Amino acid sequence: MPHKSISISTDAIVRIIVILLLIGFLYLIKDVLALLFIAVILSSAFGPFIDWLQEKKIPRGVGIIGVYLIFFFVVGGAIYLLIDPITLQIKDLARAFPDFYDKISSGLQYLQKVDSQEAAKTLSTSLSDLTKSLSQASSSIYNLVTSIFGGVVSFFVLLVITFYLTVEKNSLKNFVQSIVPFHHQKYAADLITKIQHRMGFWLRGQLILSFIIFLLIYLGLSLLGIKYALILALLAGIFEIVPFLGPLIAAIPGIFFAFAQSPAKAIAVIVLYIVVQQIENNIIVPKVMGKSTGLNPLVVILSILIGMRIAGVVGALVAVPIAAAAAVYVETLHNKSKATK
């Protein structure tokens, strides 16, 4: 059998090296890319409203500044209204947590005597770890905020980038058209329009969804007489932006503090979170979100895990819209191939 040699041209080797270097460079600037992508999402969400203002003879720049002022007014007002009750609840939680810990530890000791000794021991160890984590809560919250916004400077850079992406209508579309060959420009423009529409719809729907979940959880926990209902509801609203995994993570502290009050309340809180989840999945999401991403739930979960592995919290937050943009690209390719047949 004759020996076949495989030859690789110098040009192919150079291309492979260039591609690898490009991938490495993109990985090094992943934080900058995440910031830029968040700006694109914000611009996509603001776009329709700014277009509407422009139709009313309001300049786009003035409209964007107005949106920013409304944003700061709403956030500032919310902080002003919530900061005192949240501070009081955090102080109360810090004072009461040792008592909560003793109550749950006593319950676990009882479980050890009755049955499932190893399981109770594991739960006790986990509880001890949770105590250590809660003692570092302030630094953890700070790290979370700085990782999302990249610090105050990055936050304002984000606002500036969003401004320039939005102040000129179709700026992103025009930029993409300027860097692609002429015969692909129409396809690229249509693709960008679809991606921006889907990402903007996703963000607007996600914010509305988070607010609704915050209200439902707060009302439910308050009616059940659960302490720290405001903090727990805020956690539920914030984690709602992470699909599937977020609500599960947000439910854990609520169940924990309810169990510290009484096992019956813990069961009631579990039922509350399940009911809210069912209302969300079957009523709120179809009305508010529709099929905003068009993604399979498994794809969403994998996207979040991959995004978190690559870029931490920021990666998890932008993973779903990135996957949605990729899905739009695949859909357009599929439709294009069907049209040519």
PDB file of C-alpha atoms in Angstrom, residues 28-274:
ATOM      1  CA  LEU A  28      -7.956  38.888  26.578  1.00  0.00           C
ATOM      2  CA  ILE A  29     -10.404  41.722  25.888  1.00  0.00           C
ATOM      3  CA  LYS A  30     -13.505  39.715  26.814  1.00  0.00           C
ATOM      4  CA  ASP A  31     -14.482  42.279  29.463  1.00  0.00           C
ATOM      5  CA  VAL A  32     -14.402  45.073  26.875  1.00  0.00           C
ATOM      6  CA  LEU A  33     -16.422  42.957  24.439  1.00  0.00           C
ATOM      7  CA  ALA A  34     -18.969  42.208  27.173  1.00  0.00           C
ATOM      8  CA  LEU A  35     -19.278  45.937  27.877  1.00  0.00           C
ATOM      9  CA  LEU A  36     -19.757  46.658  24.173  1.00  0.00           C
ATOM     10  CA  PHE A  37     -22.346  43.893  23.849  1.00  0.00           C
ATOM     11  CA  ILE A  38     -24.302  45.200  26.847  1.00  0.00           C
ATOM     12  CA  ALA A  39     -24.277  48.630  25.180  1.00  0.00           C
ATOM     13  CA  VAL A  40     -25.686  47.046  22.005  1.00  0.00           C
ATOM     14  CA  ILE A  41     -28.459  45.387  24.054  1.00  0.00           C
ATOM     15  CA  LEU A  42     -29.319  48.673  25.775  1.00  0.00           C
ATOM     16  CA  SER A  43     -29.287  50.528  22.464  1.00  0.00           C
ATOM     17  CA  SER A  44     -31.574  47.873  20.968  1.00  0.00           C
ATOM     18  CA  ALA A  45     -33.980  48.263  23.899  1.00  0.00           C
ATOM     19  CA  PHE A  46     -33.969  52.080  23.777  1.00  0.00           C
ATOM     20  CA  GLY A  47     -34.140  52.273  19.979  1.00  0.00           C
ATOM     21  CA  PRO A  48     -37.923  51.975  19.417  1.00  0.00           C
ATOM     22  CA  PHE A  49     -38.678  54.576  22.110  1.00  0.00           C
ATOM     23  CA  ILE A  50     -36.059  56.985  20.716  1.00  0.00           C
ATOM     24  CA  ASP A  51     -37.497  56.470  17.212  1.00  0.00           C
ATOM     25  CA  TRP A  52     -40.951  57.340  18.569  1.00  0.00           C
ATOM     26  CA  LEU A  53     -39.606  60.512  20.194  1.00  0.00           C
ATOM     27  CA  GLN A  54     -37.910  61.469  16.919  1.00  0.00           C
ATOM     28  CA  GLU A  55     -41.268  61.147  15.140  1.00  0.00           C
ATOM     29  CA  LYS A  56     -42.580  63.659  17.694  1.00  0.00           C
ATOM     30  CA  LYS A  57     -39.860  66.109  16.547  1.00  0.00           C
ATOM     31  CA  ILE A  58     -37.639  65.499  19.590  1.00  0.00           C
ATOM     32  CA  PRO A  59     -33.933  65.162  18.617  1.00  0.00           C
ATOM     33  CA  ARG A  60     -32.443  61.741  19.254  1.00  0.00           C
ATOM     34  CA  GLY A  61     -29.696  63.113  21.495  1.00  0.00           C
ATOM     35  CA  VAL A  62     -32.235  64.914  23.689  1.00  0.00           C
ATOM     36  CA  GLY A  63     -34.364  61.769  23.801  1.00  0.00           C
ATOM     37  CA  ILE A  64     -31.455  59.600  24.971  1.00  0.00           C
ATOM     38  CA  ILE A  65     -30.464  62.108  27.661  1.00  0.00           C
ATOM     39  CA  GLY A  66     -34.111  62.151  28.744  1.00  0.00           C
ATOM     40  CA  VAL A  67     -34.108  58.345  29.019  1.00  0.00           C
ATOM     41  CA  TYR A  68     -30.934  58.499  31.116  1.00  0.00           C
ATOM     42  CA  LEU A  69     -32.466  61.131  33.412  1.00  0.00           C
ATOM     43  CA  ILE A  70     -35.617  59.030  33.836  1.00  0.00           C
ATOM     44  CA  PHE A  71     -33.434  56.000  34.609  1.00  0.00           C
ATOM     45  CA  PHE A  72     -31.444  57.840  37.283  1.00  0.00           C
ATOM     46  CA  PHE A  73     -34.628  59.354  38.711  1.00  0.00           C
ATOM     47  CA  VAL A  74     -36.343  55.950  38.981  1.00  0.00           C
ATOM     48  CA  VAL A  75     -33.264  54.221  40.413  1.00  0.00           C
ATOM     49  CA  GLY A  76     -32.568  57.101  42.790  1.00  0.00           C
ATOM     50  CA  GLY A  77     -36.199  57.171  43.911  1.00  0.00           C
ATOM     51  CA  ALA A  78     -36.217  53.417  44.474  1.00  0.00           C
ATOM     52  CA  ILE A  79     -33.007  53.636  46.500  1.00  0.00           C
ATOM     53  CA  TYR A  80     -34.414  56.523  48.545  1.00  0.00           C
ATOM     54  CA  LEU A  81     -37.628  54.619  49.303  1.00  0.00           C
ATOM     55  CA  LEU A  82     -36.025  51.226  49.933  1.00  0.00           C
ATOM     56  CA  ILE A  83     -32.699  52.052  51.568  1.00  0.00           C
ATOM     57  CA  ASP A  84     -34.108  52.603  55.077  1.00  0.00           C
ATOM     58  CA  PRO A  85     -36.258  49.433  55.259  1.00  0.00           C
ATOM     59  CA  ILE A  86     -33.496  47.371  53.621  1.00  0.00           C
ATOM     60  CA  THR A  87     -30.892  48.723  56.062  1.00  0.00           C
ATOM     61  CA  LEU A  88     -33.163  47.966  59.018  1.00  0.00           C
ATOM     62  CA  GLN A  89     -33.845  44.451  57.755  1.00  0.00           C
ATOM     63  CA  ILE A  90     -30.134  43.786  57.190  1.00  0.00           C
ATOM     64  CA  LYS A  91     -29.298  44.991  60.713  1.00  0.00           C
ATOM     65  CA  ASP A  92     -32.119  42.885  62.140  1.00  0.00           C
ATOM     66  CA  LEU A  93     -30.897  39.912  60.118  1.00  0.00           C
ATOM     67  CA  ALA A  94     -27.344  40.343  61.405  1.00  0.00           C
ATOM     68  CA  ARG A  95     -28.613  40.397  65.000  1.00  0.00           C
ATOM     69  CA  ALA A  96     -31.046  37.512  64.569  1.00  0.00           C
ATOM     70  CA  PHE A  97     -28.923  35.188  62.439  1.00  0.00           C
ATOM     71  CA  PRO A  98     -27.169  33.433  65.367  1.00  0.00           C
ATOM     72  CA  ASP A  99     -30.612  32.594  66.784  1.00  0.00           C
ATOM     73  CA  PHE A 100     -31.728  31.315  63.368  1.00  0.00           C
ATOM     74  CA  TYR A 101     -28.597  29.206  63.163  1.00  0.00           C
ATOM     75  CA  ASP A 102     -29.204  27.706  66.614  1.00  0.00           C
ATOM     76  CA  LYS A 103     -32.804  26.865  65.748  1.00  0.00           C
ATOM     77  CA  ILE A 104     -31.887  25.119  62.506  1.00  0.00           C
ATOM     78  CA  SER A 105     -28.914  23.358  64.109  1.00  0.00           C
ATOM     79  CA  SER A 106     -31.244  22.060  66.834  1.00  0.00           C
ATOM     80  CA  GLY A 107     -33.606  20.819  64.172  1.00  0.00           C
ATOM     81  CA  LEU A 108     -30.772  19.044  62.394  1.00  0.00           C
ATOM     82  CA  GLN A 109     -29.630  17.461  65.653  1.00  0.00           C
ATOM     83  CA  TYR A 110     -33.154  16.144  66.109  1.00  0.00           C
ATOM     84  CA  LEU A 111     -33.063  14.732  62.590  1.00  0.00           C
ATOM     85  CA  GLN A 112     -29.763  13.058  63.402  1.00  0.00           C
ATOM     86  CA  LYS A 113     -31.376  11.272  66.336  1.00  0.00           C
ATOM     87  CA  VAL A 114     -34.400  10.218  64.351  1.00  0.00           C
ATOM     88  CA  ASP A 115     -32.910   9.174  61.026  1.00  0.00           C
ATOM     89  CA  SER A 116     -30.660  10.152  58.113  1.00  0.00           C
ATOM     90  CA  GLN A 117     -27.648  10.900  60.298  1.00  0.00           C
ATOM     91  CA  GLU A 118     -25.283  11.394  57.380  1.00  0.00           C
ATOM     92  CA  ALA A 119     -27.705  13.668  55.521  1.00  0.00           C
ATOM     93  CA  ALA A 120     -28.231  15.852  58.582  1.00  0.00           C
ATOM     94  CA  LYS A 121     -24.478  16.066  59.102  1.00  0.00           C
ATOM     95  CA  THR A 122     -24.058  17.231  55.522  1.00  0.00           C
ATOM     96  CA  LEU A 123     -26.791  19.842  55.971  1.00  0.00           C
ATOM     97  CA  SER A 124     -25.168  21.034  59.189  1.00  0.00           C
ATOM     98  CA  THR A 125     -21.837  21.460  57.415  1.00  0.00           C
ATOM     99  CA  SER A 126     -23.532  23.355  54.590  1.00  0.00           C
ATOM    100  CA  LEU A 127     -25.227  25.592  57.127  1.00  0.00           C
ATOM    101  CA  SER A 128     -21.892  26.357  58.736  1.00  0.00           C
ATOM    102  CA  ASP A 129     -20.486  27.294  55.338  1.00  0.00           C
ATOM    103  CA  LEU A 130     -23.523  29.508  54.746  1.00  0.00           C
ATOM    104  CA  THR A 131     -22.841  31.313  58.012  1.00  0.00           C
ATOM    105  CA  LYS A 132     -19.324  32.135  56.868  1.00  0.00           C
ATOM    106  CA  SER A 133     -20.646  33.306  53.510  1.00  0.00           C
ATOM    107  CA  LEU A 134     -23.222  35.579  55.107  1.00  0.00           C
ATOM    108  CA  SER A 135     -20.570  37.122  57.334  1.00  0.00           C
ATOM    109  CA  GLN A 136     -18.876  38.296  54.130  1.00  0.00           C
ATOM    110  CA  ALA A 137     -22.128  39.431  52.497  1.00  0.00           C
ATOM    111  CA  SER A 138     -21.170  43.095  52.130  1.00  0.00           C
ATOM    112  CA  SER A 139     -17.947  42.325  50.274  1.00  0.00           C
ATOM    113  CA  SER A 140     -19.743  39.749  48.113  1.00  0.00           C
ATOM    114  CA  ILE A 141     -22.394  42.275  47.110  1.00  0.00           C
ATOM    115  CA  TYR A 142     -19.673  44.804  46.275  1.00  0.00           C
ATOM    116  CA  ASN A 143     -17.795  42.258  44.174  1.00  0.00           C
ATOM    117  CA  LEU A 144     -20.996  41.364  42.336  1.00  0.00           C
ATOM    118  CA  VAL A 145     -21.773  44.987  41.498  1.00  0.00           C
ATOM    119  CA  THR A 146     -18.233  45.770  40.370  1.00  0.00           C
ATOM    120  CA  SER A 147     -18.076  42.620  38.251  1.00  0.00           C
ATOM    121  CA  ILE A 148     -21.318  43.566  36.487  1.00  0.00           C
ATOM    122  CA  PHE A 149     -20.492  47.194  35.831  1.00  0.00           C
ATOM    123  CA  GLY A 150     -16.706  46.987  35.943  1.00  0.00           C
ATOM    124  CA  GLY A 151     -16.635  49.873  38.415  1.00  0.00           C
ATOM    125  CA  VAL A 152     -18.112  53.347  38.210  1.00  0.00           C
ATOM    126  CA  VAL A 153     -15.892  54.337  35.276  1.00  0.00           C
ATOM    127  CA  SER A 154     -16.975  51.366  33.188  1.00  0.00           C
ATOM    128  CA  PHE A 155     -20.606  52.131  33.982  1.00  0.00           C
ATOM    129  CA  PHE A 156     -20.290  55.647  32.574  1.00  0.00           C
ATOM    130  CA  VAL A 157     -18.316  54.313  29.599  1.00  0.00           C
ATOM    131  CA  LEU A 158     -21.252  51.970  29.025  1.00  0.00           C
ATOM    132  CA  LEU A 159     -23.623  54.948  29.001  1.00  0.00           C
ATOM    133  CA  VAL A 160     -21.392  56.818  26.536  1.00  0.00           C
ATOM    134  CA  ILE A 161     -21.136  53.841  24.156  1.00  0.00           C
ATOM    135  CA  THR A 162     -24.898  53.309  24.346  1.00  0.00           C
ATOM    136  CA  PHE A 163     -25.433  57.005  23.590  1.00  0.00           C
ATOM    137  CA  TYR A 164     -23.321  56.917  20.438  1.00  0.00           C
ATOM    138  CA  LEU A 165     -24.908  53.657  19.278  1.00  0.00           C
ATOM    139  CA  THR A 166     -28.378  55.179  19.657  1.00  0.00           C
ATOM    140  CA  VAL A 167     -27.940  58.858  18.776  1.00  0.00           C
ATOM    141  CA  GLU A 168     -27.609  58.029  15.075  1.00  0.00           C
ATOM    142  CA  LYS A 169     -30.437  55.914  13.736  1.00  0.00           C
ATOM    143  CA  ASN A 170     -29.243  52.547  12.385  1.00  0.00           C
ATOM    144  CA  SER A 171     -25.656  53.330  13.436  1.00  0.00           C
ATOM    145  CA  LEU A 172     -24.784  49.683  14.117  1.00  0.00           C
ATOM    146  CA  LYS A 173     -26.407  48.563  10.888  1.00  0.00           C
ATOM    147  CA  ASN A 174     -24.541  51.225   8.913  1.00  0.00           C
ATOM    148  CA  PHE A 175     -21.231  50.253  10.521  1.00  0.00           C
ATOM    149  CA  VAL A 176     -21.686  46.567   9.690  1.00  0.00           C
ATOM    150  CA  GLN A 177     -22.673  47.421   6.120  1.00  0.00           C
ATOM    151  CA  SER A 178     -19.512  49.505   5.752  1.00  0.00           C
ATOM    152  CA  ILE A 179     -17.224  46.554   6.552  1.00  0.00           C
ATOM    153  CA  VAL A 180     -18.898  43.795   4.509  1.00  0.00           C
ATOM    154  CA  PRO A 181     -18.743  43.318   0.723  1.00  0.00           C
ATOM    155  CA  PHE A 182     -21.399  45.153  -1.280  1.00  0.00           C
ATOM    156  CA  HIS A 183     -23.263  42.004  -2.345  1.00  0.00           C
ATOM    157  CA  HIS A 184     -23.682  40.979   1.334  1.00  0.00           C
ATOM    158  CA  GLN A 185     -24.779  44.386   2.654  1.00  0.00           C
ATOM    159  CA  LYS A 186     -28.543  43.827   2.395  1.00  0.00           C
ATOM    160  CA  TYR A 187     -28.242  40.452   4.107  1.00  0.00           C
ATOM    161  CA  ALA A 188     -26.073  41.967   6.869  1.00  0.00           C
ATOM    162  CA  ALA A 189     -28.522  44.854   7.394  1.00  0.00           C
ATOM    163  CA  ASP A 190     -31.494  42.484   7.700  1.00  0.00           C
ATOM    164  CA  LEU A 191     -29.536  40.263  10.095  1.00  0.00           C
ATOM    165  CA  ILE A 192     -28.578  43.187  12.370  1.00  0.00           C
ATOM    166  CA  THR A 193     -32.181  44.433  12.387  1.00  0.00           C
ATOM    167  CA  LYS A 194     -33.491  41.019  13.482  1.00  0.00           C
ATOM    168  CA  ILE A 195     -30.795  40.615  16.145  1.00  0.00           C
ATOM    169  CA  GLN A 196     -31.419  44.089  17.583  1.00  0.00           C
ATOM    170  CA  HIS A 197     -35.167  43.506  17.602  1.00  0.00           C
ATOM    171  CA  ARG A 198     -34.821  40.222  19.476  1.00  0.00           C
ATOM    172  CA  MET A 199     -32.263  41.519  21.997  1.00  0.00           C
ATOM    173  CA  GLY A 200     -34.234  44.704  22.681  1.00  0.00           C
ATOM    174  CA  PHE A 201     -37.443  42.748  23.157  1.00  0.00           C
ATOM    175  CA  TRP A 202     -35.634  40.343  25.488  1.00  0.00           C
ATOM    176  CA  LEU A 203     -34.262  43.111  27.732  1.00  0.00           C
ATOM    177  CA  ARG A 204     -37.529  45.048  27.957  1.00  0.00           C
ATOM    178  CA  GLY A 205     -39.446  41.872  28.732  1.00  0.00           C
ATOM    179  CA  GLN A 206     -36.847  40.728  31.258  1.00  0.00           C
ATOM    180  CA  LEU A 207     -37.045  43.990  33.224  1.00  0.00           C
ATOM    181  CA  ILE A 208     -40.849  43.832  33.330  1.00  0.00           C
ATOM    182  CA  LEU A 209     -40.691  40.173  34.358  1.00  0.00           C
ATOM    183  CA  SER A 210     -38.206  40.887  37.157  1.00  0.00           C
ATOM    184  CA  PHE A 211     -40.417  43.657  38.538  1.00  0.00           C
ATOM    185  CA  ILE A 212     -43.535  41.449  38.486  1.00  0.00           C
ATOM    186  CA  ILE A 213     -41.722  38.597  40.257  1.00  0.00           C
ATOM    187  CA  PHE A 214     -40.405  41.054  42.860  1.00  0.00           C
ATOM    188  CA  LEU A 215     -43.963  42.201  43.608  1.00  0.00           C
ATOM    189  CA  LEU A 216     -45.423  38.669  43.731  1.00  0.00           C
ATOM    190  CA  ILE A 217     -42.711  37.325  46.043  1.00  0.00           C
ATOM    191  CA  TYR A 218     -42.860  40.386  48.294  1.00  0.00           C
ATOM    192  CA  LEU A 219     -46.648  40.195  48.642  1.00  0.00           C
ATOM    193  CA  GLY A 220     -46.563  36.422  49.188  1.00  0.00           C
ATOM    194  CA  LEU A 221     -43.819  36.488  51.823  1.00  0.00           C
ATOM    195  CA  SER A 222     -45.435  39.446  53.593  1.00  0.00           C
ATOM    196  CA  LEU A 223     -48.805  37.676  53.760  1.00  0.00           C
ATOM    197  CA  LEU A 224     -47.085  34.575  55.170  1.00  0.00           C
ATOM    198  CA  GLY A 225     -45.372  36.696  57.804  1.00  0.00           C
ATOM    199  CA  ILE A 226     -41.843  35.851  56.656  1.00  0.00           C
ATOM    200  CA  LYS A 227     -39.163  38.174  57.976  1.00  0.00           C
ATOM    201  CA  TYR A 228     -36.918  40.098  55.553  1.00  0.00           C
ATOM    202  CA  ALA A 229     -39.554  39.828  52.806  1.00  0.00           C
ATOM    203  CA  LEU A 230     -38.251  42.949  51.050  1.00  0.00           C
ATOM    204  CA  ILE A 231     -34.664  41.674  50.794  1.00  0.00           C
ATOM    205  CA  LEU A 232     -35.800  38.217  49.665  1.00  0.00           C
ATOM    206  CA  ALA A 233     -38.122  39.735  47.049  1.00  0.00           C
ATOM    207  CA  LEU A 234     -35.313  41.951  45.723  1.00  0.00           C
ATOM    208  CA  LEU A 235     -33.112  38.865  45.389  1.00  0.00           C
ATOM    209  CA  ALA A 236     -35.896  37.101  43.486  1.00  0.00           C
ATOM    210  CA  GLY A 237     -36.279  40.056  41.119  1.00  0.00           C
ATOM    211  CA  ILE A 238     -32.531  40.376  40.513  1.00  0.00           C
ATOM    212  CA  PHE A 239     -31.922  36.658  39.954  1.00  0.00           C
ATOM    213  CA  GLU A 240     -34.902  36.496  37.601  1.00  0.00           C
ATOM    214  CA  ILE A 241     -32.651  37.905  34.878  1.00  0.00           C
ATOM    215  CA  VAL A 242     -30.814  34.537  34.870  1.00  0.00           C
ATOM    216  CA  PRO A 243     -33.322  32.124  33.259  1.00  0.00           C
ATOM    217  CA  PHE A 244     -34.174  28.776  34.917  1.00  0.00           C
ATOM    218  CA  LEU A 245     -31.285  28.812  37.404  1.00  0.00           C
ATOM    219  CA  GLY A 246     -31.980  32.276  38.856  1.00  0.00           C
ATOM    220  CA  PRO A 247     -35.397  31.555  40.440  1.00  0.00           C
ATOM    221  CA  LEU A 248     -34.055  28.345  41.996  1.00  0.00           C
ATOM    222  CA  ILE A 249     -31.088  30.164  43.551  1.00  0.00           C
ATOM    223  CA  ALA A 250     -33.324  33.002  44.791  1.00  0.00           C
ATOM    224  CA  ALA A 251     -35.704  30.550  46.496  1.00  0.00           C
ATOM    225  CA  ILE A 252     -33.007  29.029  48.726  1.00  0.00           C
ATOM    226  CA  PRO A 253     -32.586  31.944  51.188  1.00  0.00           C
ATOM    227  CA  GLY A 254     -36.369  32.412  51.376  1.00  0.00           C
ATOM    228  CA  ILE A 255     -36.887  28.780  52.358  1.00  0.00           C
ATOM    229  CA  PHE A 256     -33.958  28.980  54.784  1.00  0.00           C
ATOM    230  CA  PHE A 257     -35.327  31.959  56.735  1.00  0.00           C
ATOM    231  CA  ALA A 258     -38.850  30.546  56.687  1.00  0.00           C
ATOM    232  CA  PHE A 259     -37.561  27.272  58.164  1.00  0.00           C
ATOM    233  CA  ALA A 260     -35.827  29.276  60.889  1.00  0.00           C
ATOM    234  CA  GLN A 261     -39.259  30.605  61.890  1.00  0.00           C
ATOM    235  CA  SER A 262     -41.050  27.263  61.644  1.00  0.00           C
ATOM    236  CA  PRO A 263     -41.083  24.147  59.412  1.00  0.00           C
ATOM    237  CA  ALA A 264     -44.712  24.887  58.509  1.00  0.00           C
ATOM    238  CA  LYS A 265     -43.751  28.311  57.163  1.00  0.00           C
ATOM    239  CA  ALA A 266     -40.905  26.735  55.198  1.00  0.00           C
ATOM    240  CA  ILE A 267     -43.401  24.423  53.489  1.00  0.00           C
ATOM    241  CA  ALA A 268     -45.684  27.395  52.813  1.00  0.00           C
ATOM    242  CA  VAL A 269     -42.784  29.337  51.262  1.00  0.00           C
ATOM    243  CA  ILE A 270     -41.834  26.365  49.069  1.00  0.00           C
ATOM    244  CA  VAL A 271     -45.446  26.247  47.856  1.00  0.00           C
ATOM    245  CA  LEU A 272     -45.342  30.026  47.274  1.00  0.00           C
ATOM    246  CA  TYR A 273     -42.226  29.843  45.088  1.00  0.00           C
ATOM    247  CA  ILE A 274     -43.672  26.904  43.138  1.00  0.00           C
TER     248      ILE A 274
END
